[in-house]
mmCIF file of C-alpha atoms in Angstrom:
data_model
loop_
_atom_site.group_PDB
_atom_site.id
_atom_site.type_symbol
_atom_site.label_atom_id
_atom_site.label_comp_id
_atom_site.label_asym_id
_atom_site.label_seq_id
_atom_site.Cartn_x
_atom_site.Cartn_y
_atom_site.Cartn_z
ATOM 1 C CA UNK W 24 52.411 92.878 -32.042
ATOM 2 C CA UNK W 25 50.820 94.166 -28.974
ATOM 3 C CA UNK W 26 52.499 96.162 -26.314
ATOM 4 C CA UNK W 27 53.987 93.852 -23.732
ATOM 5 C CA UNK W 28 52.334 95.977 -21.103
ATOM 6 C CA UNK W 29 49.029 95.728 -22.862
ATOM 7 C CA UNK W 30 48.345 92.605 -20.941
ATOM 8 C CA UNK W 31 48.173 94.486 -17.711
ATOM 9 C CA UNK W 32 46.007 97.111 -19.335
ATOM 10 C CA UNK W 33 43.739 94.382 -20.673
ATOM 11 C CA UNK W 34 43.373 92.910 -17.212
ATOM 12 C CA UNK W 35 42.227 96.209 -15.795
ATOM 13 C CA UNK W 36 39.558 96.418 -18.527
ATOM 14 C CA UNK W 37 38.348 92.843 -17.875
ATOM 15 C CA UNK W 38 37.524 93.284 -14.170
ATOM 16 C CA UNK W 39 34.477 95.639 -14.546
ATOM 17 C CA UNK W 40 32.960 93.394 -17.275
ATOM 18 C CA UNK W 41 33.352 90.294 -15.090
ATOM 19 C CA UNK W 42 31.768 92.098 -12.151
ATOM 20 C CA UNK W 43 28.826 93.174 -14.315
ATOM 21 C CA UNK W 44 28.318 89.586 -15.504
ATOM 22 C CA UNK W 45 28.264 88.297 -11.919
ATOM 23 C CA UNK W 46 25.655 90.867 -10.931
ATOM 24 C CA UNK W 47 23.501 89.873 -13.907
ATOM 25 C CA UNK W 48 23.818 86.202 -13.048
ATOM 26 C CA UNK W 49 22.880 86.913 -9.427
ATOM 27 C CA UNK W 50 19.763 88.839 -10.503
ATOM 28 C CA UNK W 51 18.738 85.982 -12.830
ATOM 29 C CA UNK W 52 19.044 83.389 -10.069
ATOM 30 C CA UNK W 53 17.185 85.609 -7.630
ATOM 31 C CA UNK W 54 14.335 86.093 -10.113
ATOM 32 C CA UNK W 55 14.215 82.331 -10.766
ATOM 33 C CA UNK W 56 14.036 81.493 -7.041
ATOM 34 C CA UNK W 57 11.362 84.155 -6.519
ATOM 35 C CA UNK W 58 9.269 82.700 -9.354
ATOM 36 C CA UNK W 59 9.757 79.146 -8.031
ATOM 37 C CA UNK W 60 8.612 80.222 -4.554
ATOM 38 C CA UNK W 61 5.517 81.825 -6.059
ATOM 39 C CA UNK W 62 4.661 78.625 -7.989
ATOM 40 C CA UNK W 63 5.084 76.466 -4.867
ATOM 41 C CA UNK W 64 2.878 78.841 -2.850
ATOM 42 C CA UNK W 65 0.103 78.766 -5.483
ATOM 43 C CA UNK W 66 0.220 74.945 -5.664
ATOM 44 C CA UNK W 67 0.023 74.568 -1.886
ATOM 45 C CA UNK W 68 -2.818 77.065 -1.631
ATOM 46 C CA UNK W 69 -4.791 75.321 -4.391
ATOM 47 C CA UNK W 70 -4.302 71.889 -2.833
ATOM 48 C CA UNK W 71 -5.249 73.060 0.657
ATOM 49 C CA UNK W 72 -8.491 74.555 -0.664
ATOM 50 C CA UNK W 73 -9.409 71.544 -2.774
ATOM 51 C CA UNK W 74 -12.796 69.984 -2.092
ATOM 52 C CA UNK W 75 -11.130 66.581 -1.939
ATOM 53 C CA UNK W 76 -10.233 65.802 1.675
ATOM 54 C CA UNK W 77 -6.641 64.891 2.483
ATOM 55 C CA UNK W 78 -7.602 61.389 3.603
ATOM 56 C CA UNK W 79 -8.912 60.622 0.104
ATOM 57 C CA UNK W 80 -5.398 60.973 -1.332
ATOM 58 C CA UNK W 81 -4.126 57.942 0.571
ATOM 59 C CA UNK W 82 -5.174 54.350 1.288
ATOM 60 C CA UNK W 83 -7.644 53.985 4.142
ATOM 61 C CA UNK W 84 -5.158 52.172 6.348
ATOM 62 C CA UNK W 85 -2.547 54.930 5.842
ATOM 63 C CA UNK W 86 -5.085 57.718 6.029
ATOM 64 C CA UNK W 87 -5.819 57.117 9.659
ATOM 65 C CA UNK W 88 -2.365 58.448 10.569
ATOM 66 C CA UNK W 89 -3.894 61.786 11.469
ATOM 67 C CA UNK W 90 -6.809 60.102 13.200
ATOM 68 C CA UNK W 91 -4.540 57.854 15.275
ATOM 69 C CA UNK W 92 -2.309 60.784 16.194
ATOM 70 C CA UNK W 93 -5.340 62.544 17.663
ATOM 71 C CA UNK W 94 -6.379 59.479 19.672
ATOM 72 C CA UNK W 95 -4.909 58.409 23.026
ATOM 73 C CA UNK W 96 -2.196 55.813 22.459
ATOM 74 C CA UNK W 97 -3.733 53.393 24.969
ATOM 75 C CA UNK W 98 -6.772 53.133 22.673
ATOM 76 C CA UNK W 99 -5.017 52.837 19.302
ATOM 77 C CA UNK W 100 -1.286 52.098 19.402
ATOM 78 C CA UNK W 101 0.461 53.098 16.158
ATOM 79 C CA UNK W 102 0.463 50.409 13.478
ATOM 80 C CA UNK W 103 3.588 49.695 11.483
ATOM 81 C CA UNK W 104 3.553 47.805 8.192
ATOM 82 C CA UNK W 105 5.805 44.766 8.267
ATOM 83 C CA UNK W 106 8.891 45.310 6.045
ATOM 84 C CA UNK W 107 7.992 42.368 3.802
ATOM 85 C CA UNK W 108 4.713 44.093 2.890
ATOM 86 C CA UNK W 109 5.936 47.661 2.381
ATOM 87 C CA UNK W 110 6.745 47.204 -1.286
ATOM 88 C CA UNK W 111 3.371 45.596 -1.912
ATOM 89 C CA UNK W 112 1.465 48.407 -0.213
ATOM 90 C CA UNK W 113 3.464 51.117 -1.964
ATOM 91 C CA UNK W 114 2.980 49.514 -5.367
ATOM 92 C CA UNK W 115 -0.665 48.558 -5.050
ATOM 93 C CA UNK W 116 -2.406 51.355 -3.205
ATOM 94 C CA UNK W 117 -2.141 54.428 -5.436
ATOM 95 C CA UNK W 118 -5.336 56.446 -5.337
ATOM 96 C CA UNK W 119 -7.346 57.370 -8.402
ATOM 97 C CA UNK W 120 -10.794 58.916 -8.292
ATOM 98 C CA UNK W 121 -13.573 57.815 -10.610
ATOM 99 C CA UNK W 122 -17.337 57.598 -10.577
ATOM 100 C CA UNK W 123 -17.924 55.177 -13.440
ATOM 101 C CA UNK W 124 -16.393 51.738 -14.117
ATOM 102 C CA UNK W 125 -13.251 52.330 -16.179
ATOM 103 C CA UNK W 126 -12.909 50.804 -19.632
ATOM 104 C CA UNK W 127 -9.316 49.832 -18.911
ATOM 105 C CA UNK W 128 -8.246 48.114 -15.694
ATOM 106 C CA UNK W 129 -6.315 50.752 -13.682
ATOM 107 C CA UNK W 130 -3.149 49.984 -11.772
ATOM 108 C CA UNK W 131 -4.228 51.960 -8.696
ATOM 109 C CA UNK W 132 -7.235 52.226 -6.427
ATOM 110 C CA UNK W 133 -10.687 51.961 -7.961
ATOM 111 C CA UNK W 134 -13.437 54.069 -6.401
ATOM 112 C CA UNK W 135 -12.055 54.182 -2.829
ATOM 113 C CA UNK W 136 -9.922 52.272 -0.349
ATOM 114 C CA UNK W 137 -12.750 50.135 1.074
ATOM 115 C CA UNK W 138 -13.814 48.882 -2.342
ATOM 116 C CA UNK W 139 -12.934 45.197 -1.843
ATOM 117 C CA UNK W 140 -11.793 44.396 -5.370
ATOM 118 C CA UNK W 141 -8.760 46.583 -4.816
ATOM 119 C CA UNK W 142 -7.417 43.697 -2.731
ATOM 120 C CA UNK W 143 -6.407 40.141 -3.534
ATOM 121 C CA UNK W 144 -6.818 36.832 -1.737
ATOM 122 C CA UNK W 145 -3.454 35.347 -0.814
ATOM 123 C CA UNK W 146 -4.916 32.297 0.973
ATOM 124 C CA UNK W 147 -8.240 30.855 -0.048
ATOM 125 C CA UNK W 148 -10.602 27.900 0.070
ATOM 126 C CA UNK W 149 -12.724 28.467 -3.007
ATOM 127 C CA UNK W 150 -13.890 24.853 -3.182
ATOM 128 C CA UNK W 151 -15.902 24.841 0.072
ATOM 129 C CA UNK W 152 -19.105 26.054 -1.589
ATOM 130 C CA UNK W 153 -18.568 23.889 -4.678
ATOM 131 C CA UNK W 154 -18.434 20.554 -2.897
ATOM 132 C CA UNK W 155 -21.803 21.235 -1.246
ATOM 133 C CA UNK W 156 -24.514 23.854 -1.364
ATOM 134 C CA UNK W 157 -24.633 25.505 2.061
ATOM 135 C CA UNK W 158 -27.804 26.854 3.579
ATOM 136 C CA UNK W 159 -25.771 29.196 5.793
ATOM 137 C CA UNK W 160 -22.188 30.498 5.696
ATOM 138 C CA UNK W 161 -20.688 31.934 8.884
ATOM 139 C CA UNK W 162 -17.954 34.458 8.099
ATOM 140 C CA UNK W 163 -15.764 35.297 11.086
ATOM 141 C CA UNK W 164 -13.385 38.284 10.874
ATOM 142 C CA UNK W 165 -10.421 37.561 13.124
ATOM 143 C CA UNK W 166 -6.855 38.798 13.609
ATOM 144 C CA UNK W 167 -4.193 36.584 11.984
ATOM 145 C CA UNK W 168 -2.457 35.886 15.309
ATOM 146 C CA UNK W 169 -5.674 34.971 17.185
ATOM 147 C CA UNK W 170 -5.427 31.181 16.894
ATOM 148 C CA UNK W 171 -7.029 30.783 20.341
ATOM 149 C CA UNK W 172 -10.301 32.341 19.168
ATOM 150 C CA UNK W 173 -10.369 30.239 15.996
ATOM 151 C CA UNK W 174 -9.716 27.014 17.887
ATOM 152 C CA UNK W 175 -12.444 27.810 20.430
ATOM 153 C CA UNK W 176 -14.950 28.362 17.613
ATOM 154 C CA UNK W 177 -13.834 25.127 15.921
ATOM 155 C CA UNK W 178 -14.594 23.285 19.165
ATOM 156 C CA UNK W 179 -18.031 24.854 19.573
ATOM 157 C CA UNK W 180 -20.494 26.408 17.125
ATOM 158 C CA UNK W 181 -17.995 26.359 14.249
ATOM 159 C CA UNK W 182 -17.762 22.567 14.210
ATOM 160 C CA UNK W 183 -21.460 22.171 13.389
ATOM 161 C CA UNK W 184 -21.708 21.433 9.659
ATOM 162 C CA UNK W 185 -25.232 19.995 9.678
ATOM 163 C CA UNK W 186 -27.756 21.964 11.717
ATOM 164 C CA UNK W 187 -31.484 21.236 11.700
ATOM 165 C CA UNK W 188 -30.891 19.256 8.528
ATOM 166 C CA UNK W 189 -29.145 22.164 6.775
ATOM 167 C CA UNK W 190 -25.506 22.461 5.643
ATOM 168 C CA UNK W 191 -23.543 25.147 7.491
ATOM 169 C CA UNK W 192 -19.983 26.317 6.737
ATOM 170 C CA UNK W 193 -17.735 28.366 9.026
ATOM 171 C CA UNK W 194 -14.823 30.364 7.580
ATOM 172 C CA UNK W 195 -12.329 32.847 9.053
ATOM 173 C CA UNK W 196 -11.370 36.058 7.233
ATOM 174 C CA UNK W 197 -7.896 37.530 7.890
ATOM 175 C CA UNK W 198 -5.827 40.424 6.600
ATOM 176 C CA UNK W 199 -2.038 40.716 6.771
ATOM 177 C CA UNK W 200 -0.055 41.608 9.869
ATOM 178 C CA UNK W 201 3.633 41.866 10.646
ATOM 179 C CA UNK W 202 3.095 39.929 13.886
ATOM 180 C CA UNK W 203 1.617 36.844 12.184
ATOM 181 C CA UNK W 204 3.656 33.739 11.406
ATOM 182 C CA UNK W 205 2.957 33.069 7.726
ATOM 183 C CA UNK W 206 4.107 29.449 7.843
ATOM 184 C CA UNK W 207 1.961 28.650 10.867
ATOM 185 C CA UNK W 208 -1.061 30.149 9.131
ATOM 186 C CA UNK W 209 -0.407 27.923 6.113
ATOM 187 C CA UNK W 210 -0.129 24.879 8.353
ATOM 188 C CA UNK W 211 -3.339 25.832 10.170
ATOM 189 C CA UNK W 212 -5.183 26.143 6.870
ATOM 190 C CA UNK W 213 -3.811 22.832 5.608
ATOM 191 C CA UNK W 214 -5.224 21.215 8.731
ATOM 192 C CA UNK W 215 -8.641 22.881 8.845
ATOM 193 C CA UNK W 216 -9.246 24.321 5.341
ATOM 194 C CA UNK W 217 -11.161 27.270 6.751
ATOM 195 C CA UNK W 218 -8.879 30.335 6.407
ATOM 196 C CA UNK W 219 -9.339 33.092 3.860
ATOM 197 C CA UNK W 220 -6.671 35.790 3.814
ATOM 198 C CA UNK W 221 -6.586 39.013 1.823
ATOM 199 C CA UNK W 222 -3.742 41.498 1.409
ATOM 200 C CA UNK W 223 -5.229 44.482 3.286
ATOM 201 C CA UNK W 224 -3.624 45.585 6.549
ATOM 202 C CA UNK W 225 -5.477 43.898 9.428
ATOM 203 C CA UNK W 226 -6.214 46.626 11.994
ATOM 204 C CA UNK W 227 -9.251 47.694 13.978
ATOM 205 C CA UNK W 228 -9.521 50.838 11.885
ATOM 206 C CA UNK W 229 -9.753 48.738 8.731
ATOM 207 C CA UNK W 230 -12.837 46.743 9.745
ATOM 208 C CA UNK W 231 -14.832 48.346 6.939
ATOM 209 C CA UNK W 232 -12.322 47.002 4.424
ATOM 210 C CA UNK W 233 -12.414 43.615 6.146
ATOM 211 C CA UNK W 234 -16.215 43.451 6.052
ATOM 212 C CA UNK W 235 -16.380 44.452 2.401
ATOM 213 C CA UNK W 236 -13.782 41.798 1.541
ATOM 214 C CA UNK W 237 -16.081 39.266 3.245
ATOM 215 C CA UNK W 238 -18.920 40.451 0.991
ATOM 216 C CA UNK W 239 -16.701 40.187 -2.064
ATOM 217 C CA UNK W 240 -15.692 36.614 -1.202
ATOM 218 C CA UNK W 241 -19.326 35.548 -0.754
ATOM 219 C CA UNK W 242 -20.353 37.233 -4.001
ATOM 220 C CA UNK W 243 -17.479 35.653 -5.904
ATOM 221 C CA UNK W 244 -17.117 32.183 -4.402
ATOM 222 C CA UNK W 245 -20.335 31.231 -2.627
ATOM 223 C CA UNK W 246 -23.365 32.478 -4.553
ATOM 224 C CA UNK W 247 -25.177 29.179 -3.980
ATOM 225 C CA UNK W 248 -25.670 29.755 -0.230
ATOM 226 C CA UNK W 249 -29.102 30.898 0.916
ATOM 227 C CA UNK W 250 -27.921 33.018 3.859
ATOM 228 C CA UNK W 251 -24.710 34.278 5.414
ATOM 229 C CA UNK W 252 -23.749 35.793 8.737
ATOM 230 C CA UNK W 253 -20.910 38.085 9.670
ATOM 231 C CA UNK W 254 -20.163 37.101 13.268
ATOM 232 C CA UNK W 255 -17.353 38.344 15.500
ATOM 233 C CA UNK W 256 -14.812 35.964 16.991
ATOM 234 C CA UNK W 257 -15.791 36.786 20.602
ATOM 235 C CA UNK W 258 -19.392 35.658 20.174
ATOM 236 C CA UNK W 259 -21.474 32.844 21.614
ATOM 237 C CA UNK W 260 -23.665 31.715 18.724
ATOM 238 C CA UNK W 261 -26.582 29.360 19.264
ATOM 239 C CA UNK W 262 -26.461 27.992 15.754
ATOM 240 C CA UNK W 263 -29.533 25.784 16.170
ATOM 241 C CA UNK W 264 -31.731 28.737 17.071
ATOM 242 C CA UNK W 265 -30.315 30.740 14.161
ATOM 243 C CA UNK W 266 -31.170 28.072 11.583
ATOM 244 C CA UNK W 267 -34.614 27.567 13.148
ATOM 245 C CA UNK W 268 -35.225 31.309 12.790
ATOM 246 C CA UNK W 269 -34.135 31.370 9.143
ATOM 247 C CA UNK W 270 -36.427 28.435 8.310
ATOM 248 C CA UNK W 271 -39.508 30.142 9.719
ATOM 249 C CA UNK W 272 -42.278 30.764 7.164
ATOM 250 C CA UNK W 273 -42.159 34.271 5.777
ATOM 251 C CA UNK W 274 -38.434 34.912 6.276
ATOM 252 C CA UNK W 275 -37.319 36.726 3.097
ATOM 253 C CA UNK W 276 -34.817 35.101 0.789
ATOM 254 C CA UNK W 277 -33.790 38.392 -0.855
ATOM 255 C CA UNK W 278 -32.734 41.845 0.370
ATOM 256 C CA UNK W 279 -32.902 40.597 3.962
ATOM 257 C CA UNK W 280 -30.657 41.889 6.739
ATOM 258 C CA UNK W 281 -31.396 41.247 10.402
ATOM 259 C CA UNK W 282 -29.809 41.278 13.833
ATOM 260 C CA UNK W 283 -29.800 43.706 16.750
ATOM 261 C CA UNK W 284 -31.120 46.882 15.165
ATOM 262 C CA UNK W 285 -29.633 50.292 15.941
ATOM 263 C CA UNK W 286 -31.976 53.232 15.331
ATOM 264 C CA UNK W 287 -31.136 56.953 15.313
ATOM 265 C CA UNK W 288 -27.575 56.451 16.515
ATOM 266 C CA UNK W 289 -25.534 59.687 16.677
ATOM 267 C CA UNK W 290 -22.062 59.805 15.164
ATOM 268 C CA UNK W 291 -19.415 59.964 17.892
ATOM 269 C CA UNK W 292 -17.275 63.076 17.503
ATOM 270 C CA UNK W 293 -15.240 62.744 20.701
ATOM 271 C CA UNK W 294 -11.602 61.997 19.871
ATOM 272 C CA UNK W 295 -11.276 60.011 23.098
ATOM 273 C CA UNK W 296 -13.823 57.435 21.921
ATOM 274 C CA UNK W 297 -13.088 54.119 20.263
ATOM 275 C CA UNK W 298 -15.894 54.894 17.812
ATOM 276 C CA UNK W 299 -14.764 58.414 16.902
ATOM 277 C CA UNK W 300 -15.469 59.386 13.297
ATOM 278 C CA UNK W 301 -14.267 62.765 11.979
ATOM 279 C CA UNK W 302 -16.614 64.870 9.877
ATOM 280 C CA UNK W 303 -14.259 64.496 6.915
ATOM 281 C CA UNK W 304 -15.196 60.816 6.792
ATOM 282 C CA UNK W 305 -18.888 61.043 7.673
ATOM 283 C CA UNK W 306 -20.426 64.527 7.738
ATOM 284 C CA UNK W 307 -23.982 63.592 8.820
ATOM 285 C CA UNK W 308 -24.684 63.759 12.573
ATOM 286 C CA UNK W 309 -26.629 60.473 12.619
ATOM 287 C CA UNK W 310 -26.238 57.003 11.102
ATOM 288 C CA UNK W 311 -28.955 55.266 9.116
ATOM 289 C CA UNK W 312 -30.578 52.249 10.786
ATOM 290 C CA UNK W 313 -28.075 49.400 10.940
ATOM 291 C CA UNK W 314 -27.496 46.041 12.613
ATOM 292 C CA UNK W 315 -24.929 45.796 15.408
ATOM 293 C CA UNK W 316 -21.653 44.404 14.094
ATOM 294 C CA UNK W 317 -21.334 41.613 16.682
ATOM 295 C CA UNK W 318 -23.392 39.404 14.384
ATOM 296 C CA UNK W 319 -25.835 40.135 11.598
ATOM 297 C CA UNK W 320 -27.551 37.777 9.162
ATOM 298 C CA UNK W 321 -28.350 38.493 5.526
ATOM 299 C CA UNK W 322 -29.731 36.801 2.448
ATOM 300 C CA UNK W 323 -26.879 35.883 0.159
ATOM 301 C CA UNK W 324 -28.049 38.034 -2.747
ATOM 302 C CA UNK W 325 -26.934 41.136 -0.806
ATOM 303 C CA UNK W 326 -23.111 40.762 -0.867
ATOM 304 C CA UNK W 327 -22.829 41.493 -4.597
ATOM 305 C CA UNK W 328 -25.193 44.451 -4.185
ATOM 306 C CA UNK W 329 -23.106 45.783 -1.296
ATOM 307 C CA UNK W 330 -19.933 45.534 -3.377
ATOM 308 C CA UNK W 331 -21.483 47.386 -6.310
ATOM 309 C CA UNK W 332 -23.225 50.144 -4.320
ATOM 310 C CA UNK W 333 -20.107 50.741 -2.205
ATOM 311 C CA UNK W 334 -18.459 52.308 -5.261
ATOM 312 C CA UNK W 335 -20.498 55.428 -4.593
ATOM 313 C CA UNK W 336 -20.262 55.471 -0.773
ATOM 314 C CA UNK W 337 -17.297 57.155 0.879
ATOM 315 C CA UNK W 338 -15.784 54.739 3.463
ATOM 316 C CA UNK W 339 -15.657 55.391 7.185
ATOM 317 C CA UNK W 340 -14.383 53.244 10.019
ATOM 318 C CA UNK W 341 -17.649 52.008 11.615
ATOM 319 C CA UNK W 342 -18.221 48.873 9.578
ATOM 320 C CA UNK W 343 -21.730 47.963 10.720
ATOM 321 C CA UNK W 344 -22.996 51.507 10.129
ATOM 322 C CA UNK W 345 -21.306 51.392 6.713
ATOM 323 C CA UNK W 346 -23.386 48.316 5.822
ATOM 324 C CA UNK W 347 -26.415 50.271 7.038
ATOM 325 C CA UNK W 348 -25.461 53.047 4.625
ATOM 326 C CA UNK W 349 -25.198 50.492 1.804
ATOM 327 C CA UNK W 350 -28.724 49.300 2.622
ATOM 328 C CA UNK W 351 -30.027 52.861 2.581
ATOM 329 C CA UNK W 352 -28.401 53.589 -0.784
ATOM 330 C CA UNK W 353 -29.892 50.379 -2.179
ATOM 331 C CA UNK W 354 -33.335 51.488 -1.026
ATOM 332 C CA UNK W 355 -33.667 48.693 1.557
ATOM 333 C CA UNK W 356 -33.977 48.658 5.341
ATOM 334 C CA UNK W 357 -32.754 46.167 7.939
ATOM 335 C CA UNK W 358 -35.531 43.944 9.292
ATOM 336 C CA UNK W 359 -36.214 43.235 12.929
ATOM 337 C CA UNK W 360 -35.794 39.503 13.687
ATOM 338 C CA UNK W 361 -38.909 37.446 14.522
ATOM 339 C CA UNK W 362 -37.844 37.513 18.170
ATOM 340 C CA UNK W 363 -35.577 40.536 18.815
ATOM 341 C CA UNK W 364 -34.738 39.260 22.308
ATOM 342 C CA UNK W 365 -32.649 36.467 20.738
ATOM 343 C CA UNK W 366 -29.970 38.915 19.574
ATOM 344 C CA UNK W 367 -28.312 40.108 22.754
ATOM 345 C CA UNK W 368 -25.046 41.870 23.428
ATOM 346 C CA UNK W 369 -23.775 41.347 26.975
ATOM 347 C CA UNK W 370 -24.714 39.145 29.902
ATOM 348 C CA UNK W 371 -22.821 39.277 33.173
ATOM 349 C CA UNK W 372 -23.796 35.764 34.288
ATOM 350 C CA UNK W 373 -24.127 32.493 32.412
ATOM 351 C CA UNK W 374 -27.496 30.780 32.647
ATOM 352 C CA UNK W 375 -28.049 27.520 30.773
ATOM 353 C CA UNK W 376 -31.756 28.116 30.237
ATOM 354 C CA UNK W 377 -31.108 31.648 28.947
ATOM 355 C CA UNK W 378 -28.377 30.516 26.552
ATOM 356 C CA UNK W 379 -30.652 27.811 25.147
ATOM 357 C CA UNK W 380 -33.086 30.495 23.985
ATOM 358 C CA UNK W 381 -30.881 33.209 22.498
ATOM 359 C CA UNK W 382 -28.905 33.441 19.226
ATOM 360 C CA UNK W 383 -26.031 35.769 20.178
ATOM 361 C CA UNK W 384 -24.121 36.921 23.228
ATOM 362 C CA UNK W 385 -20.794 38.736 23.433
ATOM 363 C CA UNK W 386 -18.323 36.898 25.659
ATOM 364 C CA UNK W 387 -15.279 37.952 27.605
ATOM 365 C CA UNK W 388 -12.927 35.197 26.460
ATOM 366 C CA UNK W 389 -12.527 32.097 24.319
ATOM 367 C CA UNK W 390 -12.397 30.025 27.509
ATOM 368 C CA UNK W 391 -15.912 31.191 28.343
ATOM 369 C CA UNK W 392 -17.129 30.083 24.921
ATOM 370 C CA UNK W 393 -15.835 26.548 25.352
ATOM 371 C CA UNK W 394 -17.094 26.352 28.941
ATOM 372 C CA UNK W 395 -20.614 27.638 28.213
ATOM 373 C CA UNK W 396 -20.985 25.589 25.022
ATOM 374 C CA UNK W 397 -19.944 22.396 26.794
ATOM 375 C CA UNK W 398 -22.444 23.041 29.553
ATOM 376 C CA UNK W 399 -25.265 23.887 27.139
ATOM 377 C CA UNK W 400 -24.727 20.679 25.144
ATOM 378 C CA UNK W 401 -24.633 18.312 28.116
ATOM 379 C CA UNK W 402 -27.538 15.819 28.434
ATOM 380 C CA UNK W 403 -30.740 16.915 30.077
ATOM 381 C CA UNK W 404 -33.224 19.745 29.559
ATOM 382 C CA UNK W 405 -31.646 23.239 29.832
ATOM 383 C CA UNK W 406 -34.619 24.743 31.641
#
């Protein structure tokens, strides 16, 4: 039996051992935290010095967060993904980097964020090129909410389905937006059968994605067409003159891109500009020759070639210059139209004779389009 007082003696012996154990435990935790801090520092340093730019780790539409934050808010207000689409974006757009076509279909991004086959059509009219073989397809990128622009085009050059004896189709390409009424879009498509919608975020900064999705749709659903045109929704298009031009002898049927040519255009580095492109996206100081994005015409063999070559071209946010880069990589060059004066940008005053001779003009409003078109088509010689 132990001494009844041994308990107190035992307690006195226990205190130094317990204190020693606590000090040992404290040193172990301190060493662990020190090691963890060192690991985190090494990881951050390695990532910050990686040759892969930060913007390549994220989808193109999310990657412009830094770009938008550096730009005056009156030029680019911040874009917020609609709650109903957040899960879709988070699930779909996970970046992987590859240079060759994978043998197994990946779940994330292939090649880069502007590669159009990363996206999916959620509203389509695949039968339009099956019921007839079009000579020309007009593809109009437009914001989902901009019904006014679509209706103005449907009343004017977009309603022409037989021009100079040739079949012409007009279609509108949309992305997704939190401000758009999904049901109204469905009703609009049921009425007109001319909407194509893909699941990329529809913003100005994503025009390269939008344009490449147009190319993908043409390559997938409308190979039978002879020519196509990407034409903005604020354009006056003299469709008769366009078809007459394309039917001229000697107009190529392959590898042909024409419009208002831009030569030796410098890359805009000013953050205050609408056309600002950071060096991380496009390091060269000058763009290759390209056709102005208001409206350019191309032989319909090119869309599939654009889609394929884009795998190796880093995306940037100037869509028409991006198409110019695709042409350069393919070993082709844009061609000047037979009469370059027909592709014009701005005109301060409407003149019936002038509008009867041109192919394109940029307008200030949809009301102007309807007004000028109505006047041009009235009886009597325009000049």
